[in-house]
Amino acid sequence: MSAGKFLQTLAGTRYPTPPVWLMRQAGRYLPEYRAVRATTRSFLEFCYTPDKSVEVTLQPIRRFGLDAAIIFSDILVVPDALGQKVWFEEGEGPKLEALTDPAEFGQLSRARLADKLAPVYEAIKSVRRALPTETALLGFAGAPFTLACYMIEGSGSRDFAKVKLWAYRHPDSFGLLIDLLVEAIVDHLAYQIDAGADAVQLFDSWAGILPEEQLFRWSLEPMVRIAKGLRERHPEVPIIAFPRAVGPAALMYRRPDVFTALSIDTGIGAHWAAENLQPKICLQGNLDPIMLVAGGAALEHEARRILDKLGGGPFVFNLGHGVIPQTPPEHVAQLVDIVRGWKPSVT
Ligand code: CP3
């Protein structure tokens, strides 16, 4: 069995304190990230330059000694590799040449994915070699629905009406896009594991905008197909599912036969999660990223509250969403100390 607290926790071992890592732990809140980022104009080019992606992946590990690293990349490298035009505009976020007609799906192809994303796999190889053996390396991908949101809207959106209208009015053609994404994501995750990723996380950041039945069809079911497809190639790989903002529908994702752990966002109460989810599946989460900006007594109180509810395990301490740029790095160090110094209160 693989070494290290994070992987062992996913495999069922209990420790006195849970492992800890943070979504978006590499990013603009770190001055050393901004320094490397400033050397490349285009964000995608930055993602595809192994020397740079390796360096920024390792930065938060060096600073904070977290239990897992996550390869520095982006979920939108998959649409890019499928042949859709993707770029990032300074201060505005991602832009894509939006798909407006199912006929355009035909121009997308998995044929070039391995070549196009080779720099990601090369970076994973180097990061794995550079990391201490006890530090796990996570690969990741966006889940099909979240990728479809960006591919059809052409950017982030307030209500994602275009993608929803397409899915509701033309489920057959929407299903073709989802099917293509399922296959591309299985490939991308399998190549990341081949290169040395120890576990993978699927980000379904926009799952929460779908009503229940649509959520099952376009978020959960494709994620289950990905997990099963991946396990045909890598039977033992731990898979973490992150269906963000789904509320009590998180119960649908409580599938220990399919997912190794469920990452929960801040909207899910730790007490409810401890009663309804954790008895069946390992959880990861769910500190409010703004608490990490606040720091001090507020951060300490909230981190301890989560630990008291969920810390007995199986549990991985994380945020409910990614670290935001305004976060003072010292607060991350404070949080790691709180998690590692936690003792269950005697009840
Ligand atoms: O440290 C890590 O977690 C690994 C790297 C990582 C990034 N993006 C780097 C990044 C990961 C796991 C992602 C996932 C991602 N990307 C998601 C899913 C998670 C979530 O946040 O819901 C989504 C929806 C995206 C798409 C995306 N990429 C957006 C909306 C943005 C702009 C937001 C912003 O903060 O500007 C990006 C750009 C991006 N991806 C940055 C980083 C560090 C910031 C760009 C920069 O540094 O110039």
mmCIF file of N, CA and C and ligand atoms in Angstrom, residues 21-28 33 37 41 43 46-47 56 60 70-76 88-94 140-142 146 150 156 203-206 242 244 321-323 325, ligand 1:
data_model
loop_
_atom_site.group_PDB
_atom_site.id
_atom_site.type_symbol
_atom_site.label_atom_id
_atom_site.label_comp_id
_atom_site.label_asym_id
_atom_site.label_seq_id
_atom_site.Cartn_x
_atom_site.Cartn_y
_atom_site.Cartn_z
ATOM 1 N N TRP A 21 -4.912 19.429 2.756
ATOM 2 C CA TRP A 21 -4.417 20.149 1.576
ATOM 3 C C TRP A 21 -5.533 21.098 1.189
ATOM 4 N N LEU A 22 -5.284 22.032 0.283
ATOM 5 C CA LEU A 22 -6.298 23.042 -0.046
ATOM 6 C C LEU A 22 -6.488 23.159 -1.550
ATOM 7 N N MET A 23 -7.744 23.170 -1.985
ATOM 8 C CA MET A 23 -7.995 23.419 -3.394
ATOM 9 C C MET A 23 -7.430 24.795 -3.751
ATOM 10 N N ARG A 24 -6.820 24.904 -4.936
ATOM 11 C CA ARG A 24 -6.145 26.135 -5.394
ATOM 12 C C ARG A 24 -5.051 26.582 -4.421
ATOM 13 N N GLN A 25 -4.321 25.590 -3.872
ATOM 14 C CA GLN A 25 -3.259 25.950 -2.931
ATOM 15 C C GLN A 25 -2.081 26.624 -3.639
ATOM 16 N N ALA A 26 -1.956 26.389 -4.945
ATOM 17 C CA ALA A 26 -0.981 27.132 -5.745
ATOM 18 C C ALA A 26 -1.756 28.263 -6.407
ATOM 19 N N GLY A 27 -1.300 29.488 -6.269
ATOM 20 C CA GLY A 27 -2.066 30.560 -6.901
ATOM 21 C C GLY A 27 -1.617 31.940 -6.479
ATOM 22 N N ARG A 28 -2.423 32.925 -6.921
ATOM 23 C CA ARG A 28 -1.989 34.331 -6.816
ATOM 24 C C ARG A 28 -1.798 34.847 -5.407
ATOM 25 N N TYR A 33 4.340 32.560 -6.411
ATOM 26 C CA TYR A 33 3.542 32.183 -7.587
ATOM 27 C C TYR A 33 3.483 33.374 -8.549
ATOM 28 N N ARG A 37 4.484 33.445 -12.416
ATOM 29 C CA ARG A 37 3.378 33.736 -13.339
ATOM 30 C C ARG A 37 3.707 34.933 -14.241
ATOM 31 N N ARG A 41 2.902 35.538 -20.380
ATOM 32 C CA ARG A 41 1.667 36.299 -20.535
ATOM 33 C C ARG A 41 0.438 35.408 -20.525
ATOM 34 N N PHE A 43 -1.999 32.438 -19.804
ATOM 35 C CA PHE A 43 -2.175 31.475 -18.710
ATOM 36 C C PHE A 43 -2.046 30.036 -19.208
ATOM 37 N N PHE A 46 1.473 29.126 -19.750
ATOM 38 C CA PHE A 46 2.049 28.910 -18.419
ATOM 39 C C PHE A 46 1.750 27.473 -17.948
ATOM 40 N N CYS A 47 0.479 27.045 -18.124
ATOM 41 C CA CYS A 47 0.091 25.678 -17.740
ATOM 42 C C CYS A 47 0.872 24.636 -18.539
ATOM 43 N N VAL A 56 5.439 25.883 -9.464
ATOM 44 C CA VAL A 56 4.328 26.440 -8.677
ATOM 45 C C VAL A 56 3.527 25.340 -7.965
ATOM 46 N N PRO A 60 3.515 25.589 -2.537
ATOM 47 C CA PRO A 60 2.767 25.481 -1.272
ATOM 48 C C PRO A 60 3.216 24.285 -0.414
ATOM 49 N N ILE A 70 -1.371 19.213 -5.643
ATOM 50 C CA ILE A 70 -2.243 19.012 -6.799
ATOM 51 C C ILE A 70 -1.529 19.621 -7.994
ATOM 52 N N ILE A 71 -1.462 18.857 -9.071
ATOM 53 C CA ILE A 71 -0.692 19.334 -10.222
ATOM 54 C C ILE A 71 -1.244 20.669 -10.696
ATOM 55 N N PHE A 72 -0.380 21.619 -10.969
ATOM 56 C CA PHE A 72 -0.835 22.916 -11.436
ATOM 57 C C PHE A 72 -1.208 22.832 -12.906
ATOM 58 N N SER A 73 -2.492 23.042 -13.179
ATOM 59 C CA SER A 73 -3.014 22.989 -14.535
ATOM 60 C C SER A 73 -4.360 23.689 -14.478
ATOM 61 N N ASP A 74 -5.285 23.379 -15.376
ATOM 62 C CA ASP A 74 -6.626 23.946 -15.299
ATOM 63 C C ASP A 74 -7.611 22.952 -15.902
ATOM 64 N N ILE A 75 -8.882 23.065 -15.491
ATOM 65 C CA ILE A 75 -9.874 22.147 -16.068
ATOM 66 C C ILE A 75 -10.090 22.422 -17.560
ATOM 67 N N LEU A 76 -9.792 23.657 -18.010
ATOM 68 C CA LEU A 76 -10.095 24.016 -19.406
ATOM 69 C C LEU A 76 -9.036 23.549 -20.397
ATOM 70 N N PHE A 88 -7.474 33.016 -21.749
ATOM 71 C CA PHE A 88 -7.799 33.649 -20.468
ATOM 72 C C PHE A 88 -7.557 35.137 -20.594
ATOM 73 N N GLU A 89 -8.561 35.917 -20.226
ATOM 74 C CA GLU A 89 -8.384 37.357 -20.298
ATOM 75 C C GLU A 89 -8.097 37.917 -18.910
ATOM 76 N N GLU A 90 -7.027 38.686 -18.847
ATOM 77 C CA GLU A 90 -6.571 39.322 -17.611
ATOM 78 C C GLU A 90 -7.745 39.930 -16.831
ATOM 79 N N GLY A 91 -7.943 39.484 -15.614
ATOM 80 C CA GLY A 91 -8.975 40.074 -14.761
ATOM 81 C C GLY A 91 -10.394 39.651 -15.123
ATOM 82 N N GLU A 92 -10.572 38.850 -16.172
ATOM 83 C CA GLU A 92 -11.916 38.448 -16.579
ATOM 84 C C GLU A 92 -12.153 36.958 -16.484
ATOM 85 N N GLY A 93 -11.083 36.178 -16.452
ATOM 86 C CA GLY A 93 -11.254 34.736 -16.403
ATOM 87 C C GLY A 93 -11.305 34.109 -17.777
ATOM 88 N N PRO A 94 -11.771 32.846 -17.827
ATOM 89 C CA PRO A 94 -11.682 32.078 -19.075
ATOM 90 C C PRO A 94 -12.652 32.540 -20.156
ATOM 91 N N PHE A 140 -6.190 15.866 -11.707
ATOM 92 C CA PHE A 140 -7.593 16.290 -11.670
ATOM 93 C C PHE A 140 -8.137 16.533 -13.065
ATOM 94 N N ALA A 141 -9.457 16.675 -13.113
ATOM 95 C CA ALA A 141 -10.136 17.104 -14.341
ATOM 96 C C ALA A 141 -11.437 17.768 -13.935
ATOM 97 N N GLY A 142 -11.960 18.622 -14.815
ATOM 98 C CA GLY A 142 -13.310 19.132 -14.634
ATOM 99 C C GLY A 142 -14.269 18.018 -15.013
ATOM 100 N N THR A 146 -19.564 20.609 -15.908
ATOM 101 C CA THR A 146 -18.887 21.895 -15.704
ATOM 102 C C THR A 146 -18.110 22.313 -16.959
ATOM 103 N N TYR A 150 -18.765 25.830 -19.622
ATOM 104 C CA TYR A 150 -17.836 26.790 -20.234
ATOM 105 C C TYR A 150 -17.840 26.676 -21.754
ATOM 106 N N GLY A 156 -17.598 32.173 -17.899
ATOM 107 C CA GLY A 156 -18.455 31.995 -16.733
ATOM 108 C C GLY A 156 -19.789 32.681 -17.016
ATOM 109 N N PHE A 203 -13.745 17.846 -10.527
ATOM 110 C CA PHE A 203 -14.388 19.086 -10.087
ATOM 111 C C PHE A 203 -15.677 19.308 -10.874
ATOM 112 N N ASP A 204 -16.831 19.161 -10.208
ATOM 113 C CA ASP A 204 -18.077 19.566 -10.877
ATOM 114 C C ASP A 204 -18.565 20.853 -10.217
ATOM 115 N N SER A 205 -17.856 21.934 -10.540
ATOM 116 C CA SER A 205 -18.055 23.216 -9.858
ATOM 117 C C SER A 205 -19.454 23.790 -10.038
ATOM 118 N N TRP A 206 -20.123 23.481 -11.178
ATOM 119 C CA TRP A 206 -21.423 24.076 -11.454
ATOM 120 C C TRP A 206 -22.571 23.082 -11.316
ATOM 121 N N PHE A 242 -16.187 16.040 -6.447
ATOM 122 C CA PHE A 242 -16.529 17.342 -5.856
ATOM 123 C C PHE A 242 -17.706 17.957 -6.617
ATOM 124 N N ARG A 244 -20.094 20.556 -6.517
ATOM 125 C CA ARG A 244 -20.210 21.751 -5.679
ATOM 126 C C ARG A 244 -21.653 22.267 -5.625
ATOM 127 N N HIS A 321 -14.199 25.445 -1.219
ATOM 128 C CA HIS A 321 -13.905 25.835 -2.595
ATOM 129 C C HIS A 321 -12.456 26.325 -2.574
ATOM 130 N N GLY A 322 -11.968 26.935 -3.676
ATOM 131 C CA GLY A 322 -10.543 27.239 -3.739
ATOM 132 C C GLY A 322 -10.076 28.421 -2.903
ATOM 133 N N VAL A 323 -8.782 28.429 -2.573
ATOM 134 C CA VAL A 323 -8.133 29.575 -1.921
ATOM 135 C C VAL A 323 -8.310 30.797 -2.826
ATOM 136 N N PRO A 325 -7.416 34.885 -4.028
ATOM 137 C CA PRO A 325 -6.174 35.666 -4.109
ATOM 138 C C PRO A 325 -5.906 36.576 -2.907
HETATM 139 O O1 CP3 B 1 -3.699 24.586 -6.874
HETATM 140 C C1 CP3 B 1 -4.618 24.017 -7.516
HETATM 141 O O2 CP3 B 1 -5.749 23.777 -7.020
HETATM 142 C C2 CP3 B 1 -4.319 23.491 -8.919
HETATM 143 C C3 CP3 B 1 -4.620 24.330 -9.991
HETATM 144 C C4 CP3 B 1 -6.032 24.638 -10.460
HETATM 145 C C5 CP3 B 1 -6.318 25.826 -11.182
HETATM 146 N N1 CP3 B 1 -7.599 25.770 -11.617
HETATM 147 C C6 CP3 B 1 -5.341 26.910 -11.440
HETATM 148 C C7 CP3 B 1 -5.820 28.239 -11.843
HETATM 149 C C8 CP3 B 1 -7.228 23.897 -10.411
HETATM 150 C C9 CP3 B 1 -7.509 22.570 -9.710
HETATM 151 C C10 CP3 B 1 -8.198 24.614 -11.165
HETATM 152 C C11 CP3 B 1 -9.573 24.113 -11.391
HETATM 153 C C12 CP3 B 1 -10.554 24.991 -12.036
HETATM 154 N N2 CP3 B 1 -10.357 25.893 -13.041
HETATM 155 C C13 CP3 B 1 -11.950 24.935 -11.752
HETATM 156 C C14 CP3 B 1 -12.608 23.976 -10.779
HETATM 157 C C15 CP3 B 1 -12.506 24.438 -9.379
HETATM 158 C C16 CP3 B 1 -13.286 25.676 -9.070
HETATM 159 O O3 CP3 B 1 -12.631 26.695 -8.787
HETATM 160 O O4 CP3 B 1 -14.525 25.613 -9.093
HETATM 161 C C17 CP3 B 1 -12.574 25.890 -12.586
HETATM 162 C C18 CP3 B 1 -14.071 26.202 -12.625
HETATM 163 C C19 CP3 B 1 -11.560 26.476 -13.404
HETATM 164 C C20 CP3 B 1 -11.730 27.476 -14.492
HETATM 165 C C21 CP3 B 1 -10.952 28.702 -14.219
HETATM 166 N N3 CP3 B 1 -9.573 28.795 -14.318
HETATM 167 C C22 CP3 B 1 -11.445 29.966 -13.809
HETATM 168 C C23 CP3 B 1 -12.915 30.291 -13.562
HETATM 169 C C24 CP3 B 1 -10.340 30.811 -13.681
HETATM 170 C C25 CP3 B 1 -10.339 32.289 -13.370
HETATM 171 C C26 CP3 B 1 -10.576 32.513 -11.915
HETATM 172 C C27 CP3 B 1 -9.471 33.350 -11.317
HETATM 173 O O5 CP3 B 1 -9.193 33.117 -10.132
HETATM 174 O O6 CP3 B 1 -8.913 34.191 -12.034
HETATM 175 C C28 CP3 B 1 -9.170 30.059 -13.984
HETATM 176 C C29 CP3 B 1 -7.762 30.529 -13.952
HETATM 177 C C30 CP3 B 1 -6.874 29.879 -12.960
HETATM 178 N N4 CP3 B 1 -6.745 28.517 -12.811
HETATM 179 C C31 CP3 B 1 -5.993 30.528 -12.053
HETATM 180 C C32 CP3 B 1 -5.338 29.498 -11.341
HETATM 181 C C33 CP3 B 1 -4.288 29.673 -10.290
HETATM 182 C C34 CP3 B 1 -5.795 32.044 -11.926
HETATM 183 C C35 CP3 B 1 -5.115 32.593 -13.163
HETATM 184 C C36 CP3 B 1 -3.776 33.276 -12.969
HETATM 185 O O7 CP3 B 1 -2.988 32.964 -12.062
HETATM 186 O O8 CP3 B 1 -3.470 34.159 -13.797
#
